[in-house]
Each structure stands twice: as C-alpha cells, then as structure tokens.
Short mmCIF file of C-alpha atoms in Angstrom, two decimals:
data_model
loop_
_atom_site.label_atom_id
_atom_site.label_comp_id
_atom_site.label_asym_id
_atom_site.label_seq_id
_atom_site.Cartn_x
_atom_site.Cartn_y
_atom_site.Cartn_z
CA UNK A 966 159.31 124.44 155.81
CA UNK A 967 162.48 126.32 155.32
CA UNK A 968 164.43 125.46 158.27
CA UNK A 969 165.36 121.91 156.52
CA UNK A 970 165.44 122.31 152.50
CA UNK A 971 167.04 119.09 152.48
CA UNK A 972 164.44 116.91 154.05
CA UNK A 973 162.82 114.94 152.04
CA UNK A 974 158.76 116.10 150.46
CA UNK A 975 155.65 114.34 152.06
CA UNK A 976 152.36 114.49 150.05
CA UNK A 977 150.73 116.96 152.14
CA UNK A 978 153.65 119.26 152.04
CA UNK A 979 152.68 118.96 148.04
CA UNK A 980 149.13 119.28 149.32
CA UNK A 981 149.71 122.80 151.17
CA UNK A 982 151.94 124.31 148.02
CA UNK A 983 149.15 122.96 145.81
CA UNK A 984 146.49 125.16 148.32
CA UNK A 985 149.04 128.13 148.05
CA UNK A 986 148.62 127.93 144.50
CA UNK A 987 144.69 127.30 143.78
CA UNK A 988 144.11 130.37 145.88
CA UNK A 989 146.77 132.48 144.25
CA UNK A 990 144.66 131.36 140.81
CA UNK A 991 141.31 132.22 142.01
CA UNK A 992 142.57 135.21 143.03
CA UNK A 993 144.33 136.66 139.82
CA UNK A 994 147.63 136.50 141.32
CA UNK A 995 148.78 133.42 139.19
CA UNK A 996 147.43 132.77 135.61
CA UNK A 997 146.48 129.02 134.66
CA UNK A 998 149.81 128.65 132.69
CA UNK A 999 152.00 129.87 136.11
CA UNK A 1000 149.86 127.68 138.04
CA UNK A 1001 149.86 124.26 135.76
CA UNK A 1002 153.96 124.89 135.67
CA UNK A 1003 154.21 125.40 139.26
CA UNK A 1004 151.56 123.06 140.28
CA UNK A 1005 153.70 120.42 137.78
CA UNK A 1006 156.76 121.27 139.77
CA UNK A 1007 155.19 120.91 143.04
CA UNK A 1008 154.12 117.69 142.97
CA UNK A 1009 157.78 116.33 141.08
CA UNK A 1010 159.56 118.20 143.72
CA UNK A 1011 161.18 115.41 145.94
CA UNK A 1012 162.49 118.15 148.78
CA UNK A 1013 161.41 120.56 150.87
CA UNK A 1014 163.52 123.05 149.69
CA UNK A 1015 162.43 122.63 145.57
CA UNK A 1016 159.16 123.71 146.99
CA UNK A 1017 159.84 127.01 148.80
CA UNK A 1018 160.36 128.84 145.40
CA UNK A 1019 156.58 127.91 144.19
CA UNK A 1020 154.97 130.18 147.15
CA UNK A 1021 157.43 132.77 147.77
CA UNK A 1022 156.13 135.32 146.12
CA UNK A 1023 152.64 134.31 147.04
CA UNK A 1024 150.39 135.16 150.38
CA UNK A 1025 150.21 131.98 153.01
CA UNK A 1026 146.84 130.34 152.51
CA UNK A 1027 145.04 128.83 155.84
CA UNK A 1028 142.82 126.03 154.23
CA UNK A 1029 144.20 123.02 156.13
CA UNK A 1030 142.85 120.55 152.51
CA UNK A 1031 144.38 120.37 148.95
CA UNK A 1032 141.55 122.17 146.40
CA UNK A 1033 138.65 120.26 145.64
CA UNK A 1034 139.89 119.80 141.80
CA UNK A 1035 142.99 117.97 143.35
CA UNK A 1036 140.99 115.33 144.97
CA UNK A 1037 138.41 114.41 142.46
CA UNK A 1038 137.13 114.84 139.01
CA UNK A 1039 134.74 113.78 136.40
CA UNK A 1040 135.15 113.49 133.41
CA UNK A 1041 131.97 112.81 130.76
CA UNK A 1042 131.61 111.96 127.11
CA UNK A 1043 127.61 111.33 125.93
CA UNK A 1044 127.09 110.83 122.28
CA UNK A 1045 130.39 112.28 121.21
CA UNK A 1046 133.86 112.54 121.28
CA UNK A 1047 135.90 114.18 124.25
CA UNK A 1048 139.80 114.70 124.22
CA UNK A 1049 141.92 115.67 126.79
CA UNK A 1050 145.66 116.31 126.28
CA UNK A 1051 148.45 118.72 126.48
CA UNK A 1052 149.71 120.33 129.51
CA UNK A 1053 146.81 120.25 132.28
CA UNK A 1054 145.57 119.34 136.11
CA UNK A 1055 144.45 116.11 136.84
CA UNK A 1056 143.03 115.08 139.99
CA UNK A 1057 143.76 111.82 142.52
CA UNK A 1058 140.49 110.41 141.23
CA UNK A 1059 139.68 110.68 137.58
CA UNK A 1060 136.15 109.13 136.84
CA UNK A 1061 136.00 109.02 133.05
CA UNK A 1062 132.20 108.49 131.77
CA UNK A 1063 131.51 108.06 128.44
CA UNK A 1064 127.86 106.66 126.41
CA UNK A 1065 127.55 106.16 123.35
CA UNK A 1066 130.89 108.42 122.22
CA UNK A 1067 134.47 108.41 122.75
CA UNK A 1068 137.32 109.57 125.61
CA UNK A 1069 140.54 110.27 125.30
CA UNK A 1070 142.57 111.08 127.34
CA UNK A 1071 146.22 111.77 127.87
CA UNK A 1072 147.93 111.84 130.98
CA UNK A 1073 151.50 111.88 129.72
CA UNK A 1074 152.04 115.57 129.83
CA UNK A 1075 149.37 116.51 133.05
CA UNK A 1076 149.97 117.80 136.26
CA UNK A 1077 149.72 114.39 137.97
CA UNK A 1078 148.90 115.66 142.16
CA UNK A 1079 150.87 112.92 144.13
CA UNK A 1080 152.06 109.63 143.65
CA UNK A 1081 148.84 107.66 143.35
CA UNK A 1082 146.81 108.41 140.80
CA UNK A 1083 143.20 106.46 140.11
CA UNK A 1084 141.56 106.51 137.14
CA UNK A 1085 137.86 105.16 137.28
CA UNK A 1086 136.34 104.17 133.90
CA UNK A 1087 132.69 103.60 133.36
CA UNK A 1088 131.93 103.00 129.61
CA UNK A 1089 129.02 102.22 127.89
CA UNK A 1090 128.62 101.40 124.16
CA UNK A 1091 131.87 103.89 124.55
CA UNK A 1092 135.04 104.06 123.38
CA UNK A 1093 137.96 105.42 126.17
CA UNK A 1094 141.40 105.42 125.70
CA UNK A 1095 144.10 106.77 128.43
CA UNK A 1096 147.34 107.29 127.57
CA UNK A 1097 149.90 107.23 130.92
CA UNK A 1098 153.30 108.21 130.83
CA UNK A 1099 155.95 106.33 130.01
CA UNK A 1100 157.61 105.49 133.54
CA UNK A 1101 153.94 105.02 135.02
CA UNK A 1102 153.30 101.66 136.93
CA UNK A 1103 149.67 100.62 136.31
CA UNK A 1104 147.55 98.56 138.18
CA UNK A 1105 144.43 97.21 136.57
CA UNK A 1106 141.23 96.56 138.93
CA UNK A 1107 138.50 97.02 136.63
CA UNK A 1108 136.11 94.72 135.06
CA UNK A 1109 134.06 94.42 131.46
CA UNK A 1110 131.13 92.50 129.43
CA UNK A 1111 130.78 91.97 126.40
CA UNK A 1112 133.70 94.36 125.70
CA UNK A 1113 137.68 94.58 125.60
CA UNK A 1114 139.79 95.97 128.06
CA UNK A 1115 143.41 96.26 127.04
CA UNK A 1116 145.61 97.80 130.02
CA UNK A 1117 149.13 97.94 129.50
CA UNK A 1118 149.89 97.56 132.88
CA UNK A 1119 152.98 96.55 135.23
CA UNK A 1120 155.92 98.58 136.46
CA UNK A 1121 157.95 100.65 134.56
CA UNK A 1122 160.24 102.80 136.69
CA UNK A 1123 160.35 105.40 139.51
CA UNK A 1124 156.92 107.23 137.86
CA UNK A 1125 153.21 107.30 139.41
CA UNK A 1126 151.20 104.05 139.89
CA UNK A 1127 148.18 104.61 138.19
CA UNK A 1128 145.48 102.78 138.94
CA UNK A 1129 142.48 101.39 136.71
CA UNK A 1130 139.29 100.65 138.09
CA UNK A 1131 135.84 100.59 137.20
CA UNK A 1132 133.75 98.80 134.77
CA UNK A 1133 132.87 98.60 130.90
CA UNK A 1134 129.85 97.24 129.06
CA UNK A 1135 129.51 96.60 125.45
CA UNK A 1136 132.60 99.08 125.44
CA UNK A 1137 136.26 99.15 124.95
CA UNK A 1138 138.64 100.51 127.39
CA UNK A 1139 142.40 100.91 126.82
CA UNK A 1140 145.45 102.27 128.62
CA UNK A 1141 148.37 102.54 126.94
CA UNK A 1142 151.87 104.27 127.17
CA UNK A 1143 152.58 105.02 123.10
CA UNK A 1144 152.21 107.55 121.14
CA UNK A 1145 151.61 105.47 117.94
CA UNK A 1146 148.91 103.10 119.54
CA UNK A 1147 146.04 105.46 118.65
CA UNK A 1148 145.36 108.79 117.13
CA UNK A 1149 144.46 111.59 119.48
CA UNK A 1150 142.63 113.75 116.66
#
C-alpha cells in the first residue's frame, strides 16, 4: 500500500485498515476513542497514502473481511425510548427496530464505514427518527400503513448515499438532516 500514496482509496483498502483496527481494539492496543477517530479517518481518507498513518504503529492483521460490526447491525427499541448520537461506529446495514417506543438516532457525527450506507427501519406503533448528515444523499425505498414516513431525501453534495428501506405500521418514520427538526433528549 505504500509504494503509491497517491493512488486513489478503494473500499476494501478502507475494509483492511478498518480489520487492522478492530483487532488492535480487541486486543487493548487501541482504546474505543483511538479507534472511532481512526476508524472515522479511515473511511474519509480518499488516498492510499492518508491511510498508512492509521496502522503504522499497529501489527498486520490476516483476516481477509472487514469486522462483523462493519457489515451489519441491529438496532432495537421495545416499549421505550433508545438514542443514539455523538461520536460512534455504524455499520453498512443499520436495521433499526422499534415497538411500542421510540429511536433516535443520529448519524451526523458517526463513523459512517464506506460510501453506501443502508438504513433498514421496521417500526411498529414506534416512533424512529434518523438524523443524516448534512451533505448525505438519501434514497428512500421503504414503505408504511397507516403511518407517516417523512424522508428528506435527494442529493446534497459529495457525502454518503444513505439509503432507507424497510417498512412501518401504525408508526412514524423520519429522516432528516436538521438539528432543530426534533429534540434528541
């Protein structure tokens, strides 16, 4: 990876720093702060070369896949309220669950791992809000009965496409990109 800093990033060159760092956490060598802020710069890094800092220090890992928590997470809310915000590690597939309760969820400041993100709601008598960030293209696939679904969708610059899947019933389901459309607390 070194022999051409200036080449340009693919995802799984992301994927194999991303490796490099999940083992480096499990381990003790990292702590989950160092790892969200590398892991954040990892997959923003458009060259080869802004990546070679993140590992340096680090031992070479020989899983050939990104960690598990990369690929997929869940995400459930039953007869309460969930909230999810600040600085952490999203996956490529976010399925957000919620009965009978609340989800919130804020993606603006994550660790967003790649380019694509999709975010798979599936709300029942439920309330769940996502808040993307503000450059984010969304895409909205999902469906809903006897509910609202308000996406704020379309492209907005150079950021992740983001998209919404899934179904609602008897539930509302917004994504949104401001911070004054609803109250995280």
């Amino acid at each position: 990876m070194t022999d051409h800093p200036q080449l340009r990033a693919s995802d799984a060159d992301r994927d194999r720093v991303a490796a490099v760092l999940g083992e480096a956490l499990a381990t003790g060598r990292l702590t989950s702060v160092e790892h969200a802020d590398r892991l954040d710069v990892a997959y923003t890094a458009k060259t080869v070369g802004e990546l070679v800092p993140l590992t340096r220090d680090l031992p070479e890992v020989s899983a050939s896949s990104p960690p598990a928590g990369v690929e997929r997470q869940v995400i459930d809310s039953k007869f309460s309220k969930m909230v999810r915000k600040g600085h952490w590690v999203a996956s490529r597939h976010l399925k957000l669950s919620a009965r009978f309760g609340a989800l919130v969820i804020d993606l603006s400041e994550a660790v967003l791992p790649g380019r694509e993100i999709t975010v798979e709601t599936d709300a029942r008598f439920s309330k769940v809000i996502v808040r993307v960030p503000d450059n984010a293209n969304v895409i909205d696939e999902g469906s809903s009965l006897f509910g609202k679904r308000n996406v704020t969708g379309g492209s907005q610059g150079d950021g992740p496409l983001i998209r919404v899947t899934g179904s609602s019933k008897f539930s509302k389901v917004i994504v949104t990109r401001g911070k004054d459309d609803w109250n995280l607390h």
